[in-house]
PDB file of C-alpha atoms in Angstrom:
ATOM      1  CA  TYR A 147       0.000   0.000   0.000  1.00  0.00           C
ATOM      2  CA  ASP A 148       2.622   2.582   1.086  1.00  0.00           C
ATOM      3  CA  GLN A 149       4.962   1.703  -1.771  1.00  0.00           C
ATOM      4  CA  THR A 150       2.175   1.898  -4.352  1.00  0.00           C
ATOM      5  CA  ARG A 151       1.078   5.288  -3.033  1.00  0.00           C
ATOM      6  CA  GLU A 152       4.663   6.565  -3.123  1.00  0.00           C
ATOM      7  CA  TYR A 153       5.194   5.428  -6.734  1.00  0.00           C
ATOM      8  CA  LEU A 154       1.860   6.826  -7.917  1.00  0.00           C
ATOM      9  CA  THR A 155       2.553  10.166  -6.243  1.00  0.00           C
ATOM     10  CA  LYS A 156       5.919  10.420  -8.022  1.00  0.00           C
ATOM     11  CA  ALA A 157       4.389   9.433 -11.363  1.00  0.00           C
ATOM     12  CA  ILE A 158       1.642  12.060 -11.069  1.00  0.00           C
ATOM     13  CA  ASP A 159       4.151  14.733 -10.042  1.00  0.00           C
ATOM     14  CA  GLN A 160       6.250  13.976 -13.109  1.00  0.00           C
ATOM     15  CA  MET A 161       3.305  13.980 -15.507  1.00  0.00           C
ATOM     16  CA  TRP A 162       1.240  16.800 -14.041  1.00  0.00           C
ATOM     17  CA  ALA A 163       1.463  20.141 -15.787  1.00  0.00           C
ATOM     18  CA  GLY A 164      -0.990  22.741 -14.480  1.00  0.00           C
ATOM     19  CA  PRO A 165      -1.626  25.819 -16.668  1.00  0.00           C
ATOM     20  CA  ASN A 166      -0.121  28.120 -14.027  1.00  0.00           C
ATOM     21  CA  GLY A 167       2.374  25.763 -12.525  1.00  0.00           C
ATOM     22  CA  GLU A 168       0.007  24.391  -9.906  1.00  0.00           C
ATOM     23  CA  PRO A 169       1.227  21.326  -7.986  1.00  0.00           C
ATOM     24  CA  ALA A 170      -0.210  17.941  -8.769  1.00  0.00           C
ATOM     25  CA  PRO A 171      -3.349  16.994  -6.820  1.00  0.00           C
ATOM     26  CA  PRO A 172      -2.606  14.783  -3.827  1.00  0.00           C
ATOM     27  CA  ILE A 173      -3.526  11.126  -3.704  1.00  0.00           C
ATOM     28  CA  LEU A 174      -6.094  10.741  -0.958  1.00  0.00           C
ATOM     29  CA  GLY A 175      -5.643   7.007  -0.725  1.00  0.00           C
ATOM     30  CA  VAL A 176      -4.725   3.747  -2.396  1.00  0.00           C
ATOM     31  CA  VAL A 177      -7.263   1.042  -1.621  1.00  0.00           C
ATOM     32  CA  PRO A 178      -6.425  -2.637  -2.178  1.00  0.00           C
ATOM     33  CA  ASP A 179      -8.994  -4.782  -3.913  1.00  0.00           C
ATOM     34  CA  ARG A 180     -11.457  -6.794  -1.906  1.00  0.00           C
ATOM     35  CA  PRO A 181     -13.175  -9.437  -4.059  1.00  0.00           C
ATOM     36  CA  TYR A 182     -16.298  -9.559  -1.883  1.00  0.00           C
ATOM     37  CA  LEU A 183     -17.276  -6.045  -2.965  1.00  0.00           C
ATOM     38  CA  GLY A 184     -17.361  -7.241  -6.574  1.00  0.00           C
ATOM     39  CA  CYS A 185     -19.645 -10.191  -5.859  1.00  0.00           C
ATOM     40  CA  PRO A 186     -23.167  -9.498  -7.170  1.00  0.00           C
ATOM     41  CA  ALA A 187     -26.190  -9.771  -4.933  1.00  0.00           C
ATOM     42  CA  LEU A 188     -29.399 -11.338  -6.189  1.00  0.00           C
ATOM     43  CA  ALA A 189     -30.750  -7.781  -6.462  1.00  0.00           C
ATOM     44  CA  ASP A 190     -28.055  -7.120  -9.083  1.00  0.00           C
ATOM     45  CA  VAL A 191     -29.130 -10.225 -10.998  1.00  0.00           C
ATOM     46  CA  GLU A 192     -32.748  -9.063 -10.872  1.00  0.00           C
ATOM     47  CA  SER A 193     -31.724  -5.698 -12.303  1.00  0.00           C
ATOM     48  CA  THR A 194     -29.611  -7.274 -15.047  1.00  0.00           C
ATOM     49  CA  PHE A 195     -32.481  -9.413 -16.348  1.00  0.00           C
ATOM     50  CA  GLY A 196     -35.276  -6.951 -15.569  1.00  0.00           C
ATOM     51  CA  THR A 197     -37.074  -9.461 -13.372  1.00  0.00           C
ATOM     52  CA  VAL A 198     -37.880 -10.189  -9.742  1.00  0.00           C
ATOM     53  CA  LEU A 199     -37.418 -13.215  -7.532  1.00  0.00           C
ATOM     54  CA  LEU A 200     -40.265 -15.705  -7.778  1.00  0.00           C
ATOM     55  CA  SER A 201     -39.357 -16.968  -4.314  1.00  0.00           C
ATOM     56  CA  GLY A 202     -36.714 -16.164  -1.725  1.00  0.00           C
ATOM     57  CA  SER A 203     -37.102 -12.378  -1.854  1.00  0.00           C
ATOM     58  CA  ASP A 204     -35.932 -12.219   1.780  1.00  0.00           C
ATOM     59  CA  HIS A 205     -32.479 -13.134   0.435  1.00  0.00           C
ATOM     60  CA  ARG A 206     -32.361 -10.387  -2.223  1.00  0.00           C
ATOM     61  CA  TYR A 207     -29.104  -8.999  -0.831  1.00  0.00           C
ATOM     62  CA  ARG A 208     -27.298 -12.317  -0.517  1.00  0.00           C
ATOM     63  CA  HIS A 209     -24.019 -12.198  -2.451  1.00  0.00           C
ATOM     64  CA  TYR A 210     -22.564 -14.835  -4.766  1.00  0.00           C
ATOM     65  CA  ASP A 211     -18.955 -15.277  -5.853  1.00  0.00           C
ATOM     66  CA  VAL A 212     -19.912 -16.019  -9.464  1.00  0.00           C
ATOM     67  CA  GLY A 213     -16.302 -16.093 -10.647  1.00  0.00           C
ATOM     68  CA  SER A 214     -15.502 -19.131  -8.501  1.00  0.00           C
ATOM     69  CA  ASN A 215     -16.737 -21.985 -10.663  1.00  0.00           C
ATOM     70  CA  VAL A 216     -13.883 -24.365  -9.889  1.00  0.00           C
ATOM     71  CA  GLN A 217     -14.978 -28.000  -9.856  1.00  0.00           C
ATOM     72  CA  GLY A 218     -15.641 -29.267  -6.377  1.00  0.00           C
ATOM     73  CA  ARG A 219     -16.052 -25.882  -4.684  1.00  0.00           C
ATOM     74  CA  ASN A 220     -19.138 -25.009  -2.679  1.00  0.00           C
ATOM     75  CA  ILE A 221     -19.423 -21.502  -4.095  1.00  0.00           C
ATOM     76  CA  GLY A 222     -19.613 -20.053  -7.564  1.00  0.00           C
ATOM     77  CA  MET A 223     -21.880 -20.437 -10.542  1.00  0.00           C
ATOM     78  CA  SER A 224     -22.838 -23.688 -12.249  1.00  0.00           C
ATOM     79  CA  MET A 225     -24.754 -24.224 -15.492  1.00  0.00           C
ATOM     80  CA  ILE A 226     -26.752 -27.461 -15.234  1.00  0.00           C
ATOM     81  CA  THR A 227     -26.225 -29.744 -18.232  1.00  0.00           C
ATOM     82  CA  THR A 228     -26.351 -33.092 -16.412  1.00  0.00           C
ATOM     83  CA  ASP A 229     -29.290 -35.352 -15.680  1.00  0.00           C
ATOM     84  CA  LEU A 230     -31.359 -34.938 -12.527  1.00  0.00           C
ATOM     85  CA  ALA A 231     -29.552 -37.647 -10.573  1.00  0.00           C
ATOM     86  CA  ALA A 232     -26.157 -36.019 -11.112  1.00  0.00           C
ATOM     87  CA  PHE A 233     -27.550 -32.591 -10.200  1.00  0.00           C
ATOM     88  CA  LEU A 234     -29.042 -33.924  -6.970  1.00  0.00           C
ATOM     89  CA  ARG A 235     -25.766 -35.620  -6.058  1.00  0.00           C
ATOM     90  CA  THR A 236     -23.989 -32.295  -6.507  1.00  0.00           C
ATOM     91  CA  MET A 237     -26.426 -30.506  -4.223  1.00  0.00           C
ATOM     92  CA  GLN A 238     -26.485 -33.244  -1.603  1.00  0.00           C
ATOM     93  CA  ARG A 239     -22.694 -33.179  -1.329  1.00  0.00           C
ATOM     94  CA  GLN A 240     -22.830 -29.494  -0.400  1.00  0.00           C
ATOM     95  CA  ASP A 241     -22.816 -28.479   3.242  1.00  0.00           C
ATOM     96  CA  GLY A 242     -24.657 -25.617   4.906  1.00  0.00           C
ATOM     97  CA  ASP A 243     -22.028 -23.079   3.851  1.00  0.00           C
ATOM     98  CA  ALA A 244     -22.508 -23.833   0.156  1.00  0.00           C
ATOM     99  CA  ARG A 245     -23.607 -20.831  -1.889  1.00  0.00           C
ATOM    100  CA  THR A 246     -23.894 -21.721  -5.568  1.00  0.00           C
ATOM    101  CA  MET A 247     -25.851 -19.911  -8.262  1.00  0.00           C
ATOM    102  CA  PHE A 248     -27.241 -22.650 -10.491  1.00  0.00           C
ATOM    103  CA  ILE A 249     -28.434 -21.888 -14.029  1.00  0.00           C
ATOM    104  CA  CYS A 250     -30.779 -24.092 -16.046  1.00  0.00           C
ATOM    105  CA  HIS A 251     -33.131 -23.865 -19.004  1.00  0.00           C
ATOM    106  CA  VAL A 252     -36.872 -23.513 -18.531  1.00  0.00           C
ATOM    107  CA  THR A 253     -37.438 -26.896 -20.191  1.00  0.00           C
ATOM    108  CA  ARG A 254     -35.624 -28.612 -17.296  1.00  0.00           C
ATOM    109  CA  ASP A 255     -38.674 -29.034 -15.068  1.00  0.00           C
ATOM    110  CA  ASP A 256     -36.875 -31.964 -13.446  1.00  0.00           C
ATOM    111  CA  VAL A 257     -33.989 -29.738 -12.324  1.00  0.00           C
ATOM    112  CA  ILE A 258     -36.321 -26.995 -11.066  1.00  0.00           C
ATOM    113  CA  LEU A 259     -38.399 -29.437  -9.021  1.00  0.00           C
ATOM    114  CA  GLY A 260     -35.245 -31.193  -7.812  1.00  0.00           C
ATOM    115  CA  PHE A 261     -33.881 -27.856  -6.593  1.00  0.00           C
ATOM    116  CA  LEU A 262     -37.079 -27.168  -4.645  1.00  0.00           C
ATOM    117  CA  ALA A 263     -37.124 -30.698  -3.238  1.00  0.00           C
ATOM    118  CA  GLU A 264     -33.514 -30.462  -2.032  1.00  0.00           C
ATOM    119  CA  TYR A 265     -34.305 -27.149  -0.322  1.00  0.00           C
ATOM    120  CA  ARG A 266     -37.184 -28.799   1.535  1.00  0.00           C
ATOM    121  CA  ARG A 267     -35.096 -31.868   2.414  1.00  0.00           C
ATOM    122  CA  LYS A 268     -32.314 -29.763   3.940  1.00  0.00           C
ATOM    123  CA  THR A 269     -34.787 -27.490   5.706  1.00  0.00           C
ATOM    124  CA  ARG A 270     -36.413 -30.495   7.391  1.00  0.00           C
ATOM    125  CA  ARG A 271     -32.980 -31.595   8.586  1.00  0.00           C
ATOM    126  CA  GLY A 272     -32.048 -28.144   9.869  1.00  0.00           C
ATOM    127  CA  ILE A 273     -29.295 -27.664   7.261  1.00  0.00           C
ATOM    128  CA  PRO A 274     -28.932 -24.097   5.931  1.00  0.00           C
ATOM    129  CA  PHE A 275     -29.673 -23.698   2.229  1.00  0.00           C
ATOM    130  CA  GLN A 276     -28.046 -20.740   0.465  1.00  0.00           C
ATOM    131  CA  SER A 277     -27.951 -21.669  -3.231  1.00  0.00           C
ATOM    132  CA  ALA A 278     -30.019 -19.898  -5.893  1.00  0.00           C
ATOM    133  CA  LEU A 279     -31.515 -20.925  -9.234  1.00  0.00           C
ATOM    134  CA  VAL A 280     -31.711 -18.852 -12.427  1.00  0.00           C
ATOM    135  CA  ILE A 281     -34.192 -20.222 -14.982  1.00  0.00           C
ATOM    136  CA  CYS A 282     -33.482 -19.165 -18.569  1.00  0.00           C
ATOM    137  CA  THR A 283     -36.375 -18.958 -21.012  1.00  0.00           C
ATOM    138  CA  GLY A 284     -34.451 -18.058 -24.175  1.00  0.00           C
ATOM    139  CA  CYS A 285     -33.637 -20.592 -26.887  1.00  0.00           C
ATOM    140  CA  ASP A 286     -31.050 -19.916 -29.595  1.00  0.00           C
ATOM    141  CA  ASP A 287     -31.313 -22.000 -32.771  1.00  0.00           C
ATOM    142  CA  GLY A 288     -27.656 -21.301 -33.586  1.00  0.00           C
ATOM    143  CA  MET A 289     -28.532 -18.998 -36.475  1.00  0.00           C
ATOM    144  CA  GLY A 290     -29.289 -15.890 -34.460  1.00  0.00           C
ATOM    145  CA  ASP A 291     -32.994 -16.559 -34.009  1.00  0.00           C
ATOM    146  CA  VAL A 292     -33.794 -16.439 -30.299  1.00  0.00           C
ATOM    147  CA  SER A 293     -37.236 -17.610 -29.172  1.00  0.00           C
ATOM    148  CA  ASP A 294     -38.753 -17.518 -25.692  1.00  0.00           C
ATOM    149  CA  ILE A 295     -40.376 -20.394 -23.812  1.00  0.00           C
ATOM    150  CA  GLU A 296     -42.639 -19.611 -20.878  1.00  0.00           C
ATOM    151  CA  LEU A 297     -42.266 -21.260 -17.501  1.00  0.00           C
ATOM    152  CA  SER A 298     -45.247 -23.576 -17.008  1.00  0.00           C
ATOM    153  CA  PRO A 299     -47.910 -22.120 -14.672  1.00  0.00           C
ATOM    154  CA  GLU A 300     -47.908 -25.276 -12.563  1.00  0.00           C
ATOM    155  CA  VAL A 301     -44.143 -25.129 -11.910  1.00  0.00           C
ATOM    156  CA  CYS A 302     -44.316 -21.368 -11.378  1.00  0.00           C
ATOM    157  CA  ASP A 303     -46.965 -21.861  -8.694  1.00  0.00           C
ATOM    158  CA  MET A 304     -44.796 -24.435  -6.932  1.00  0.00           C
ATOM    159  CA  ILE A 305     -41.898 -21.987  -6.869  1.00  0.00           C
ATOM    160  CA  ARG A 306     -44.043 -19.110  -5.562  1.00  0.00           C
ATOM    161  CA  ASP A 307     -45.468 -21.379  -2.857  1.00  0.00           C
ATOM    162  CA  ALA A 308     -42.003 -21.447  -1.255  1.00  0.00           C
ATOM    163  CA  GLY A 309     -42.583 -17.797  -0.328  1.00  0.00           C
ATOM    164  CA  PRO A 310     -40.177 -14.943   0.517  1.00  0.00           C
ATOM    165  CA  ALA A 311     -38.205 -17.081   2.967  1.00  0.00           C
ATOM    166  CA  GLY A 312     -37.787 -19.943   0.489  1.00  0.00           C
ATOM    167  CA  PRO A 313     -34.935 -20.673  -1.918  1.00  0.00           C
ATOM    168  CA  PRO A 314     -34.072 -17.813  -4.291  1.00  0.00           C
ATOM    169  CA  VAL A 315     -35.433 -18.569  -7.776  1.00  0.00           C
ATOM    170  CA  LEU A 316     -35.763 -16.121 -10.656  1.00  0.00           C
ATOM    171  CA  CYS A 317     -36.215 -16.138 -14.429  1.00  0.00           C
ATOM    172  CA  ALA A 318     -33.944 -14.651 -17.067  1.00  0.00           C
ATOM    173  CA  PRO A 319     -36.439 -13.886 -19.875  1.00  0.00           C
ATOM    174  CA  GLY A 320     -35.044 -14.220 -23.387  1.00  0.00           C
ATOM    175  CA  TYR A 321     -31.620 -15.460 -22.278  1.00  0.00           C
ATOM    176  CA  SER A 322     -30.097 -18.839 -22.973  1.00  0.00           C
ATOM    177  CA  PRO A 323     -28.165 -20.382 -20.054  1.00  0.00           C
ATOM    178  CA  ALA A 324     -24.824 -19.558 -21.675  1.00  0.00           C
ATOM    179  CA  ASP A 325     -25.815 -15.933 -22.281  1.00  0.00           C
ATOM    180  CA  ALA A 326     -27.191 -15.586 -18.777  1.00  0.00           C
ATOM    181  CA  ALA A 327     -23.965 -16.942 -17.261  1.00  0.00           C
ATOM    182  CA  LYS A 328     -21.937 -14.488 -19.340  1.00  0.00           C
ATOM    183  CA  HIS A 329     -24.051 -11.519 -18.249  1.00  0.00           C
ATOM    184  CA  ILE A 330     -23.880 -12.509 -14.591  1.00  0.00           C
ATOM    185  CA  ARG A 331     -20.134 -13.053 -14.634  1.00  0.00           C
ATOM    186  CA  THR A 332     -19.387  -9.751 -16.403  1.00  0.00           C
ATOM    187  CA  MET A 333     -21.870  -7.516 -14.573  1.00  0.00           C
ATOM    188  CA  THR A 334     -20.693  -4.659 -12.376  1.00  0.00           C
ATOM    189  CA  PRO A 335     -22.457  -4.888  -9.006  1.00  0.00           C
ATOM    190  CA  LYS A 336     -23.973  -1.617  -7.811  1.00  0.00           C
ATOM    191  CA  PHE A 337     -24.219  -0.267  -4.309  1.00  0.00           C
ATOM    192  CA  ASN A 338     -27.723  -0.233  -2.946  1.00  0.00           C
ATOM    193  CA  ALA A 339     -28.783   1.776   0.092  1.00  0.00           C
ATOM    194  CA  ASN A 340     -30.819  -1.221   1.255  1.00  0.00           C
ATOM    195  CA  ASP A 341     -27.817  -3.545   1.078  1.00  0.00           C
ATOM    196  CA  GLY A 342     -26.559  -2.660   4.527  1.00  0.00           C
ATOM    197  CA  ARG A 343     -24.035  -5.470   4.705  1.00  0.00           C
ATOM    198  CA  ARG A 344     -22.192  -4.458   1.541  1.00  0.00           C
ATOM    199  CA  VAL A 345     -22.244  -0.756   2.447  1.00  0.00           C
ATOM    200  CA  THR A 346     -20.843  -1.532   5.904  1.00  0.00           C
ATOM    201  CA  ARG A 347     -18.135  -3.807   4.499  1.00  0.00           C
ATOM    202  CA  ALA A 348     -17.144  -1.172   1.928  1.00  0.00           C
ATOM    203  CA  THR A 349     -16.958   1.553   4.577  1.00  0.00           C
ATOM    204  CA  GLU A 350     -14.860  -0.608   6.874  1.00  0.00           C
ATOM    205  CA  HIS A 351     -12.574  -1.555   3.992  1.00  0.00           C
ATOM    206  CA  TYR A 352     -12.028   1.924   2.503  1.00  0.00           C
ATOM    207  CA  GLU A 353     -11.807   4.026   5.650  1.00  0.00           C
ATOM    208  CA  PRO A 354      -8.312   2.993   6.848  1.00  0.00           C
ATOM    209  CA  TYR A 355      -6.778   3.737   3.445  1.00  0.00           C
ATOM    210  CA  ILE A 356      -8.164   7.251   2.881  1.00  0.00           C
ATOM    211  CA  ASP A 357      -6.510  10.379   4.307  1.00  0.00           C
ATOM    212  CA  PHE A 358      -9.564  12.330   5.448  1.00  0.00           C
ATOM    213  CA  ASP A 359      -7.442  15.062   7.040  1.00  0.00           C
ATOM    214  CA  LEU A 360      -5.916  15.740   3.639  1.00  0.00           C
ATOM    215  CA  LEU A 361      -9.357  15.627   2.031  1.00  0.00           C
ATOM    216  CA  ILE A 362     -10.755  18.449   4.198  1.00  0.00           C
ATOM    217  CA  GLU A 363      -7.711  20.726   3.960  1.00  0.00           C
TER     218      GLU A 363
END
């Protein structure tokens, strides 16, 4: 931190040329990166796809490390291309700290119902459930023609029945799973006044590295 600030100050001094010989502006702080602040919350995903959570709205400000999709990890983002049995094995191997954002296509009713069933199974056993499901309704024929398939009313009702405290499930209208994953991974999370946890973490992280005395001079 100190070395970076020293080098940047020297570089700015060398490159700065004010019209009347003014000194270069001071560097108020050099803040190291903290990956957590770049992890999107479900509210960010809602905003990206212009949709709202069908269930699990109480968890709108839960954050997901969508860049961590390393095989075998309990966090990250996973696009479901396997059969139901393999998907259930993946979920059942996860412990209560697991926080994965799963992505599937709307035609995978088996995966959607399996996700809901695993939530209920873990809830009955007192095991925390923190994963989320993004259902994609878009279908690309490979020639640029993207169609949209609606989520069946019966499955939609089953999701909504889980209520605000249930597992987070939302739709990504018009997006294929691959496109949805790309948008989620490349999005820039925004600060939200209602996301108290992120605001507090950001304040605690930035404050020690900013020279407020210099700022108010």
